[in-house]
Every structure is written in C-alpha cells, then in structure tokens.
C-alpha cells in the first residue's frame, strides 16, 4: 500500500464513499502557484476567481480540518503559514491577501481587515493530527502578538469586542445594526480557550493561565449580556448594548466555545431540532426560519445552508456529548450535498457548492443575481471528508496521545483503511462475520483504541502492531 494514497473509507451507503473519493480527486487542481496561475503542489490551496487568487483567513483555517486527512499528500499548514508570514509589526494579521503580491485586501466595510480569530483552534487540531510539538513552539509568538493586537484594537471598556459584522463573514441586512457581534466574541473565547490548551502542551503555566483567565472573562460577559432567557438564544448587541432580535447561526459559535451551561445548551439544541427556527429539512440555515428576511432561496446569509457553519454547529454539539444528534444532522446534510452532486432532474451537471437550499435540494442563491459558487472545496470538503470521517464513521484521532476513539452509533459495515498516523498506517473496520460483529484492525505500531458501542459498552484497549480483531459481543 502506498503511503501516498488517501485513506479509504468504508460505509454501507456507497454514494457516501463515492462523494468522499471524488472530493479528494478534485482537491489537487486547487493547489495553485499564484504567480503563474498554474497547478502546483507546492502552491497554495486557492479558489480561482476572475484570474485573482485571494487567500482568505476563515477558509484557510477551516480547510486545514479536512486536509489533515490527506495522508500528507497536501500540506494542511501551508495556507495558515502564509498569514503568519505576513503578520505586521503591531501583530496585525489581515483577513484576506492577494496571494500573488502578498498585499492585504481591505475594504470600507472592514478597514482593519479583521477576521474571525481561530488560528489557535486550527493549531490545536493540527497538533493532534500530526504530533508536531515543535510547530506549536514556532507559531506561539505569532499567535500571542495577534491576540494582543485584537485586544488593543477591538476590546471595549465593557469587556466585549466591537468589530464590523463583515469580519465574521456573515453580512446581511438584518445584522446591519450589530456593534458587538456574538460570533466574533464567541470566537475570541474559542481562541483563548485553545491558546490556553496550547500553553499546556508547551508546559507553559503562565501562558496557559493568562489565556484561561481571558477565556473566562469573555465567557462571563457573553453569558451576562448576550443571552436571552425567554428565547433561549445568544444575540448580537447594538452600540448601546441592546440585544438585536435576530436569531442567526452566529449564536451557535457559543457552543464551540463551551459558553452555555447544560441548561442553556439544551435550549440551543431545541432550536436545532425546531423546524420553526433551525431544524429545517436541510439542517442548519444561516438565519432562523421564523425571521421575516428568511429566504427559501437561501439568499446568502438569509437562510442558505453552508457546510462551514454546519461543521461548526456539529463540533459544538460534540462538546456537549450530543454525538447522536451530531451524526444524524451530518448524515441529513450529506444527503442534500449528494443530491447537489448527482441531481436526478433537469440533467444539469452536479457539483459541491458553497451554499445549499434550506428546505429542498439544490444550490442556494447568494443574492439576486448570483448562485453559490461550484466546486467550492475550501469549505464544502469539510462535509464530504471531515464530517464523513469524524461524525458519520465516528472516528476521533490523537497522535500525541496515541489514541483512536470510535463512537459506533449502530452496527454497520464501516471503517477506515490506511489512515496515516505519523509513520503508522492504521485500518479499523467493523464487519459481520459468522461469529457476530467483529472489528478488524491493522497497525504498524502500538496505539490505544477506545470503543464506545451504542453508548452501552465503552472500553479502552492497547492495540499491538500487526493484525488483530475483536468480537463486539465479547467486550
């Protein structure tokens, strides 16, 4: 088996396997040398538009979450490193750059070019998928300078952050009065929390404590100022700190930041299940279905379903142990993504899109005249690769801990083959044999395997190198 093959997945619905394979085959052409416009594996992961190559902070961070599964065929850090290399003296990292010239792209809506601060979130994930501790040491100076810049520029006397709403990528008419965006503030908390975790990995107690303190300070303010007890939701604030009555997917970043307590989290989950708000046919719309501006055409952030936000919501559900709901929503979402790739009607060619319709199959409109961009792998592959491995098959992997956790929600033929764990290829498959359900494993080195079957049996076992199998009934 060639180390340079992508990991193979097994799943009882072959369409899911096909869409996963197809996504990998489409990733290569998007590695482009911005100077020449030619395909180049040493280039950057870019979406070409009108001959312009723009590196976008938000998409570069999120694309690293599926590129880590490429068995090192693609460099998951390459785009992110570009941003560190372009950090300014004062710590500023801008949200978009012209990849060919290295110049930041600023506009009147966002003059400082601030983006969602999630570098530490990405670095923590990269560490668990690569076990490269040296990298954390190398990037820490960029990360701390960047957090200092955000603090000095955008933190207000009330302890919350005021940034233009475009910084959160989600700009629409009903958020025009936002002064304190709930998503940006929650992302500051997410980042501070992961900064603290990176400090722990480096055994730097001061760093860990500093960011833990910052995290709790933001968390306290979001809970006291942005939560509406009657509605059971977190809201944006206007300049006078008044809550704005718009339920958007931005409110769910708080779960990824572990801001709500169990009761509040349950109320947010109720919204995800409620067809009147976020439980649409295709989960989850960017704007609550009961808002007057909600559009069945998606109309950009007025109701489109976007893979990147679904990924965020599903990772937030995991923080609260809602694995079954996370999986069920990932599968429902993937069926709509599949329909977009293989539409049966009107013989149009299918593709992977930037945004989908909330209540029927098909791609969303981004505005009056434009449809969502096709083959938008920078975010769409989060669904077909990362959610596929982590939530549909249910595997969670950490190299430094040498652990693989497998949450098996129901016994089906599924698993992964030849996933590269550093210098170790592993295979984990569940199959029905004459002796009952068994899990077959193969590995080059020892690792620890935690299996959680149907939430009834949970066991951690050391898996030796070589091939072995275990019967689920014997657990």
C-alpha positions as CSV (number, residue, x, y, z in Angstrom):
1,X,0.0,0.0,0.0
2,X,1.4,3.4,-1.0
3,X,1.6,6.0,1.8
4,X,0.6,8.5,-0.8
5,X,-2.9,7.1,-1.3
6,X,-5.6,8.8,0.6
7,X,-7.3,6.9,3.4
8,X,-10.1,4.7,2.1
9,X,-13.4,4.8,3.9
10,X,-16.0,2.0,4.1
11,X,-19.6,2.8,4.6
12,X,-22.8,0.8,3.8
13,X,-24.1,3.6,1.5
14,X,-21.7,3.6,-1.5
15,X,-22.8,7.1,-2.5
16,X,-21.1,8.5,0.6
17,X,-17.9,6.7,-0.3
18,X,-18.1,8.0,-3.9
19,X,-18.5,11.6,-2.8
20,X,-15.6,11.3,-0.4
21,X,-13.3,9.8,-3.2
22,X,-14.5,12.4,-5.7
23,X,-13.7,15.3,-3.3
24,X,-10.1,14.1,-2.9
25,X,-9.7,13.9,-6.7
26,X,-10.9,17.5,-7.0
27,X,-8.6,18.9,-4.4
28,X,-5.3,18.7,-6.5
29,X,-6.3,21.2,-9.2
30,X,-7.0,23.9,-6.5
31,X,-3.3,23.8,-5.4
32,X,-2.1,26.7,-7.4
33,X,1.0,28.8,-7.7
34,X,-0.4,32.3,-7.5
35,X,2.4,33.8,-9.5
36,X,1.9,31.7,-12.6
37,X,-1.8,30.6,-12.1
38,X,-0.5,27.0,-12.8
39,X,-1.5,23.9,-10.8
40,X,1.4,23.3,-8.4
41,X,1.5,21.0,-5.3
42,X,4.0,23.5,-3.7
43,X,1.5,26.3,-4.2
44,X,-1.5,27.4,-2.0
45,X,-5.0,25.9,-1.7
46,X,-6.9,28.6,-3.6
47,X,-10.3,29.2,-5.3
48,X,-9.5,30.9,-8.6
49,X,-11.9,33.8,-9.4
50,X,-11.5,36.1,-12.4
51,X,-7.8,35.3,-12.5
52,X,-7.4,36.6,-9.0
53,X,-6.0,34.5,-6.2
54,X,-7.2,35.5,-2.8
55,X,-6.1,33.9,0.5
56,X,-8.9,34.1,3.0
57,X,-8.2,33.6,6.7
58,X,-11.5,32.0,7.5
59,X,-11.4,29.4,4.7
60,X,-7.7,28.7,5.2
61,X,-8.3,27.9,8.8
62,X,-11.2,25.6,8.1
63,X,-9.7,23.8,5.1
64,X,-7.0,22.6,7.4
65,X,-9.6,20.5,9.2
66,X,-10.0,18.2,6.2
67,X,-6.5,18.5,4.7
68,X,-5.1,16.8,7.8
69,X,-6.7,13.6,6.5
70,X,-4.8,13.6,3.2
71,X,-2.0,11.2,4.4
72,X,0.3,14.2,3.9
73,X,-0.4,14.4,0.2
74,X,-1.4,18.0,0.9
75,X,0.2,20.4,3.4
76,X,-2.5,21.3,5.8
77,X,-0.4,24.2,7.3
78,X,0.6,25.9,4.0
79,X,-2.2,28.5,3.8
80,X,-2.1,29.2,7.5
81,X,1.6,29.8,7.4
82,X,1.1,32.5,4.8
83,X,-0.8,34.5,7.3
84,X,1.9,34.2,9.9
85,X,4.5,35.2,7.4
86,X,2.5,38.4,6.6
87,X,2.0,39.4,10.3
88,X,2.7,43.1,10.8
89,X,5.0,44.8,13.4
90,X,1.9,45.6,15.6
91,X,0.7,42.0,15.5
92,X,-2.0,42.5,12.9
93,X,-2.9,39.7,10.6
94,X,-5.5,40.7,8.0
95,X,-8.4,38.6,6.8
96,X,-7.6,38.5,3.1
97,X,-4.5,38.8,1.0
98,X,-3.7,38.9,-2.7
99,X,-1.8,35.6,-2.9
100,X,0.3,36.8,-5.8
101,X,1.5,40.1,-4.3
102,X,1.1,39.4,-0.6
103,X,-0.8,42.6,-0.1
104,X,-3.7,42.7,2.3
105,X,-7.1,43.3,0.9
106,X,-9.0,45.9,2.9
107,X,-12.4,47.5,2.2
108,X,-14.5,50.3,3.6
109,X,-16.8,47.8,5.4
110,X,-13.8,46.3,7.3
111,X,-10.9,48.9,7.1
112,X,-8.7,47.0,9.5
113,X,-9.3,43.7,7.7
114,X,-10.0,41.8,10.9
115,X,-11.2,38.2,10.5
116,X,-12.5,35.5,12.9
117,X,-9.7,34.7,15.3
118,X,-9.4,30.9,15.1
119,X,-5.8,30.2,14.5
120,X,-5.3,28.5,17.9
121,X,-8.3,26.3,17.2
122,X,-6.7,25.1,14.0
123,X,-3.3,24.7,15.5
124,X,-4.7,22.5,18.3
125,X,-6.3,20.2,15.8
126,X,-3.1,20.2,13.6
127,X,-1.1,19.1,16.7
128,X,-3.4,16.2,17.4
129,X,-3.3,15.0,13.8
130,X,0.5,15.4,13.4
131,X,2.0,15.4,16.9
132,X,4.4,18.2,15.9
133,X,5.1,19.9,19.2
134,X,7.9,22.0,17.7
135,X,5.3,23.7,15.4
136,X,3.4,25.0,18.4
137,X,6.6,26.5,19.8
138,X,7.3,28.1,16.5
139,X,3.9,29.6,15.9
140,X,3.2,30.8,19.5
141,X,4.9,34.2,19.1
142,X,2.6,34.9,16.1
143,X,-0.5,33.8,18.0
144,X,0.2,35.9,21.1
145,X,1.1,39.0,19.1
146,X,-2.1,38.6,17.1
147,X,-4.2,38.2,20.3
148,X,-2.6,41.4,21.7
149,X,-3.4,43.3,18.5
150,X,-7.1,42.2,18.7
151,X,-7.2,43.3,22.3
152,X,-5.7,46.7,21.8
153,X,-7.8,47.4,18.7
154,X,-11.2,46.0,19.3
155,X,-11.8,45.4,23.1
156,X,-14.2,47.8,24.6
157,X,-14.5,49.0,28.2
158,X,-17.4,46.6,28.8
159,X,-15.0,43.6,28.0
160,X,-16.7,42.7,24.7
161,X,-15.2,43.2,21.3
162,X,-16.6,45.6,18.7
163,X,-15.8,44.7,15.1
164,X,-17.5,45.3,11.8
165,X,-20.1,42.5,11.2
166,X,-18.3,41.6,7.9
167,X,-15.4,40.4,9.9
168,X,-17.5,37.3,10.8
169,X,-18.1,36.6,7.1
170,X,-21.8,36.7,7.8
171,X,-23.1,40.0,6.5
172,X,-26.7,40.5,5.7
173,X,-29.3,43.3,6.0
174,X,-30.8,42.1,9.3
175,X,-27.4,42.4,11.0
176,X,-26.7,45.9,9.9
177,X,-27.1,47.4,13.4
178,X,-24.7,45.0,15.0
179,X,-21.9,46.6,17.1
180,X,-20.9,43.6,19.3
181,X,-21.2,40.5,17.1
182,X,-21.9,37.3,19.1
183,X,-19.9,35.2,16.7
184,X,-16.7,37.3,16.8
185,X,-16.9,37.4,20.6
186,X,-17.5,33.7,20.9
187,X,-14.6,33.1,18.5
188,X,-12.4,35.2,20.8
189,X,-13.4,32.8,23.6
190,X,-12.8,29.7,21.4
191,X,-9.3,31.0,20.5
192,X,-8.4,32.0,24.1
193,X,-9.5,28.6,25.3
194,X,-7.3,26.8,22.7
195,X,-4.4,29.2,23.4
196,X,-4.6,28.0,27.0
197,X,-4.6,24.4,25.8
198,X,-1.5,25.1,23.6
199,X,0.2,26.6,26.6
200,X,-0.5,23.4,28.5
201,X,1.1,21.4,25.6
202,X,4.2,23.5,25.9
203,X,4.1,23.2,29.7
204,X,4.0,27.0,29.9
205,X,1.9,27.6,33.1
206,X,1.9,31.4,32.7
207,X,0.7,31.3,29.2
208,X,-2.0,28.7,30.0
209,X,-3.2,30.7,32.9
210,X,-3.2,34.1,31.1
211,X,-5.5,32.8,28.3
212,X,-7.7,30.7,30.7
213,X,-8.4,34.0,32.5
214,X,-9.1,35.8,29.3
215,X,-11.5,32.9,28.2
216,X,-13.5,33.1,31.5
217,X,-13.7,36.9,31.3
218,X,-15.2,36.7,27.8
219,X,-17.4,33.8,28.7
220,X,-18.9,35.7,31.7
221,X,-19.7,38.7,29.6
222,X,-21.3,36.7,26.7
223,X,-23.5,34.9,29.3
224,X,-24.5,38.0,31.1
225,X,-25.0,40.4,28.2
226,X,-25.9,38.3,25.1
227,X,-28.2,35.5,26.5
228,X,-32.0,36.0,26.3
229,X,-33.6,33.7,28.8
230,X,-37.1,34.0,27.2
231,X,-36.0,32.9,23.7
232,X,-33.2,30.6,24.9
233,X,-30.6,32.1,22.5
234,X,-27.5,34.3,22.3
235,X,-27.9,37.6,20.4
236,X,-25.7,40.3,18.8
237,X,-25.8,43.7,20.6
238,X,-26.1,47.2,19.1
239,X,-23.9,50.1,20.2
240,X,-26.0,50.8,23.3
241,X,-25.6,47.1,24.3
242,X,-29.2,46.3,23.5
243,X,-29.9,42.8,22.1
244,X,-30.9,42.7,18.4
245,X,-33.7,40.4,17.7
246,X,-32.1,38.2,15.0
247,X,-31.5,34.5,15.6
248,X,-28.7,33.6,13.2
249,X,-26.4,30.7,13.1
250,X,-23.8,33.1,14.7
251,X,-25.4,32.3,18.1
252,X,-24.2,28.7,17.9
253,X,-20.5,29.6,18.0
254,X,-21.1,29.8,21.7
255,X,-21.3,26.0,21.9
256,X,-18.0,25.6,20.2
257,X,-16.6,28.0,22.9
258,X,-18.3,25.9,25.6
259,X,-20.0,29.1,26.9
260,X,-23.5,27.8,27.7
261,X,-24.1,25.6,30.8
262,X,-26.0,22.4,30.3
263,X,-29.5,24.1,30.6
264,X,-28.6,26.8,28.1
265,X,-27.0,24.3,25.7
266,X,-30.2,22.2,25.8
267,X,-32.2,25.3,24.8
268,X,-29.9,25.9,21.9
269,X,-30.2,22.2,20.9
270,X,-34.0,22.6,21.0
271,X,-33.7,25.3,18.3
272,X,-31.6,23.0,16.1
273,X,-34.5,20.5,16.4
274,X,-37.2,23.0,15.9
275,X,-38.4,23.3,12.2
276,X,-39.7,26.8,13.0
277,X,-36.1,28.0,13.7
278,X,-33.1,26.0,12.7
279,X,-34.4,22.5,12.2
280,X,-35.2,22.9,8.5
281,X,-35.3,19.9,6.1
282,X,-31.7,20.5,5.3
283,X,-30.0,21.4,8.6
284,X,-29.0,24.2,9.5
285,X,-30.0,27.5,7.9
286,X,-27.8,30.6,8.5
287,X,-30.9,32.6,9.6
288,X,-33.8,31.3,11.7
289,X,-36.7,30.2,9.6
290,X,-39.1,32.4,11.6
291,X,-37.3,35.6,10.7
292,X,-39.1,37.9,8.2
293,X,-36.0,38.0,6.0
294,X,-35.6,34.2,5.9
295,X,-35.5,33.1,2.2
296,X,-36.3,29.7,0.8
297,X,-33.8,30.6,-1.9
298,X,-31.1,30.9,0.7
299,X,-30.3,34.5,-0.4
300,X,-26.7,34.4,1.0
301,X,-26.9,34.5,4.8
302,X,-30.7,34.8,4.9
303,X,-31.2,31.1,5.1
304,X,-28.6,29.3,3.0
305,X,-27.1,26.1,4.5
306,X,-23.3,26.5,4.4
307,X,-21.0,23.5,5.0
308,X,-18.6,25.5,7.1
309,X,-21.3,26.6,9.6
310,X,-22.7,23.1,9.7
311,X,-19.3,21.9,10.6
312,X,-19.1,24.5,13.4
313,X,-22.5,23.5,14.8
314,X,-21.7,19.8,14.7
315,X,-18.4,20.3,16.5
316,X,-20.3,22.4,19.1
317,X,-22.8,19.6,19.6
318,X,-19.8,17.2,20.3
319,X,-18.6,19.5,23.1
320,X,-21.9,18.7,24.9
321,X,-21.8,15.0,24.2
322,X,-24.6,15.2,21.6
323,X,-23.0,12.6,19.3
324,X,-26.2,11.1,18.0
325,X,-27.7,14.4,17.0
326,X,-24.4,15.4,15.5
327,X,-24.3,12.3,13.4
328,X,-27.9,12.4,12.4
329,X,-27.5,16.0,11.2
330,X,-24.3,15.3,9.4
331,X,-26.0,12.4,7.5
332,X,-29.0,14.5,6.6
333,X,-26.8,17.3,5.4
334,X,-24.7,14.9,3.4
335,X,-27.8,13.6,1.6
336,X,-28.5,17.1,0.4
337,X,-24.9,17.6,-0.6
338,X,-25.1,14.3,-2.5
339,X,-28.3,15.5,-4.3
340,X,-26.3,18.6,-5.4
341,X,-23.6,16.4,-6.8
342,X,-25.8,13.9,-8.6
343,X,-29.0,15.7,-9.4
344,X,-31.6,13.5,-11.0
345,X,-33.7,16.3,-12.5
346,X,-33.2,18.6,-15.5
347,X,-29.9,16.9,-16.5
348,X,-27.8,19.6,-15.0
349,X,-24.3,18.6,-14.0
350,X,-23.9,18.4,-10.3
351,X,-21.1,19.8,-8.1
352,X,-20.1,20.6,-4.5
353,X,-21.4,24.1,-3.7
354,X,-20.6,26.9,-1.3
355,X,-24.2,27.0,-0.1
356,X,-27.4,25.0,-0.3
357,X,-31.2,25.5,0.0
358,X,-32.7,25.1,3.5
359,X,-35.9,23.1,2.6
360,X,-35.2,21.4,-0.7
361,X,-32.4,20.0,-2.9
362,X,-30.2,22.3,-4.8
363,X,-27.8,25.2,-4.5
364,X,-28.7,28.5,-2.9
365,X,-28.6,31.9,-4.3
366,X,-26.0,34.3,-2.8
367,X,-28.0,37.4,-3.9
368,X,-30.5,38.4,-6.6
369,X,-28.1,37.6,-9.5
370,X,-25.6,35.1,-8.2
371,X,-25.7,31.4,-7.3
372,X,-23.4,29.8,-4.8
373,X,-20.0,29.0,-6.2
374,X,-19.5,25.5,-7.6
375,X,-16.7,23.1,-6.5
376,X,-16.2,25.3,-3.5
377,X,-13.9,22.7,-1.8
378,X,-12.4,25.2,0.6
379,X,-15.4,24.7,2.8
380,X,-17.6,22.0,1.1
381,X,-14.9,19.3,1.7
382,X,-15.5,19.8,5.5
383,X,-18.7,17.9,4.9
384,X,-17.6,15.2,2.5
385,X,-14.2,14.5,4.2
386,X,-14.0,15.7,7.8
387,X,-17.7,15.1,8.9
388,X,-17.6,11.8,7.0
389,X,-14.6,10.5,9.0
390,X,-15.4,12.1,12.3
391,X,-19.1,12.1,12.6
392,X,-20.6,9.6,10.1
393,X,-18.0,6.9,10.7
394,X,-17.3,8.3,14.1
395,X,-13.5,8.3,14.5
396,X,-11.6,10.8,16.6
397,X,-7.8,10.6,16.4
398,X,-5.0,12.0,18.5
399,X,-1.4,11.2,17.6
400,X,0.4,12.7,20.7
401,X,-1.9,10.7,22.9
402,X,-1.6,7.6,20.6
403,X,-5.4,7.2,20.8
404,X,-8.2,6.4,18.4
405,X,-11.7,6.8,19.8
406,X,-14.5,5.2,17.8
407,X,-18.1,6.0,18.7
408,X,-20.2,3.4,16.9
409,X,-23.8,4.6,17.0
410,X,-25.2,1.5,15.3
411,X,-23.6,-1.7,14.0
412,X,-23.0,-1.3,10.3
413,X,-20.2,-2.2,7.9
414,X,-17.9,0.7,8.1
415,X,-14.5,2.0,8.9
416,X,-11.3,3.4,7.5
417,X,-8.3,1.8,5.8
418,X,-4.7,3.1,5.6
419,X,-5.1,6.2,7.6
420,X,-1.6,7.6,8.2
421,X,-0.9,8.3,11.8
422,X,2.5,9.9,11.6
423,X,4.6,7.0,10.5
424,X,2.0,4.5,11.2
425,X,-0.8,3.4,8.8
426,X,-3.9,2.0,10.6
427,X,-7.0,0.3,9.5
428,X,-10.2,-0.2,11.5
429,X,-13.2,-1.9,10.1
430,X,-16.4,-3.3,11.5
431,X,-17.8,-6.4,9.8
432,X,-20.4,-9.0,10.3
433,X,-18.9,-12.5,10.4
434,X,-20.2,-15.9,11.3
435,X,-19.2,-15.2,14.9
436,X,-21.1,-12.0,15.1
437,X,-20.0,-8.4,14.7
438,X,-16.3,-8.0,14.8
439,X,-13.8,-5.2,14.5
440,X,-10.7,-5.9,12.4
441,X,-7.6,-3.8,13.0
442,X,-4.2,-3.5,11.5
443,X,-1.4,-1.2,12.6
444,X,2.4,-0.8,12.3
445,X,2.7,0.4,15.9
446,X,1.0,0.2,19.2
447,X,-1.8,2.6,19.9
448,X,-4.8,2.8,22.3
449,X,-8.2,2.2,21.0
450,X,-11.4,3.3,22.8
451,X,-14.5,1.9,21.5
452,X,-18.0,3.1,22.5
453,X,-20.7,0.9,21.1
454,X,-24.2,2.3,21.0
455,X,-23.5,4.2,24.2
456,X,-23.7,0.9,26.2
457,X,-20.3,-0.5,26.0
458,X,-17.1,1.5,26.3
459,X,-13.7,0.1,26.6
460,X,-10.1,1.2,26.0
461,X,-7.6,-1.4,24.8
462,X,-4.0,-1.3,23.7
463,X,-3.8,-2.4,20.1
464,X,-0.5,-4.1,19.2
465,X,1.2,-3.8,15.9
466,X,0.1,-6.2,13.2
467,X,-3.4,-7.5,12.6
468,X,-5.9,-8.4,15.2
469,X,-9.7,-8.5,15.6
470,X,-12.2,-8.4,18.4
471,X,-15.8,-9.5,18.8
472,X,-18.1,-6.8,19.9
473,X,-20.2,-9.3,21.9
474,X,-17.1,-10.2,24.0
475,X,-16.5,-6.6,25.1
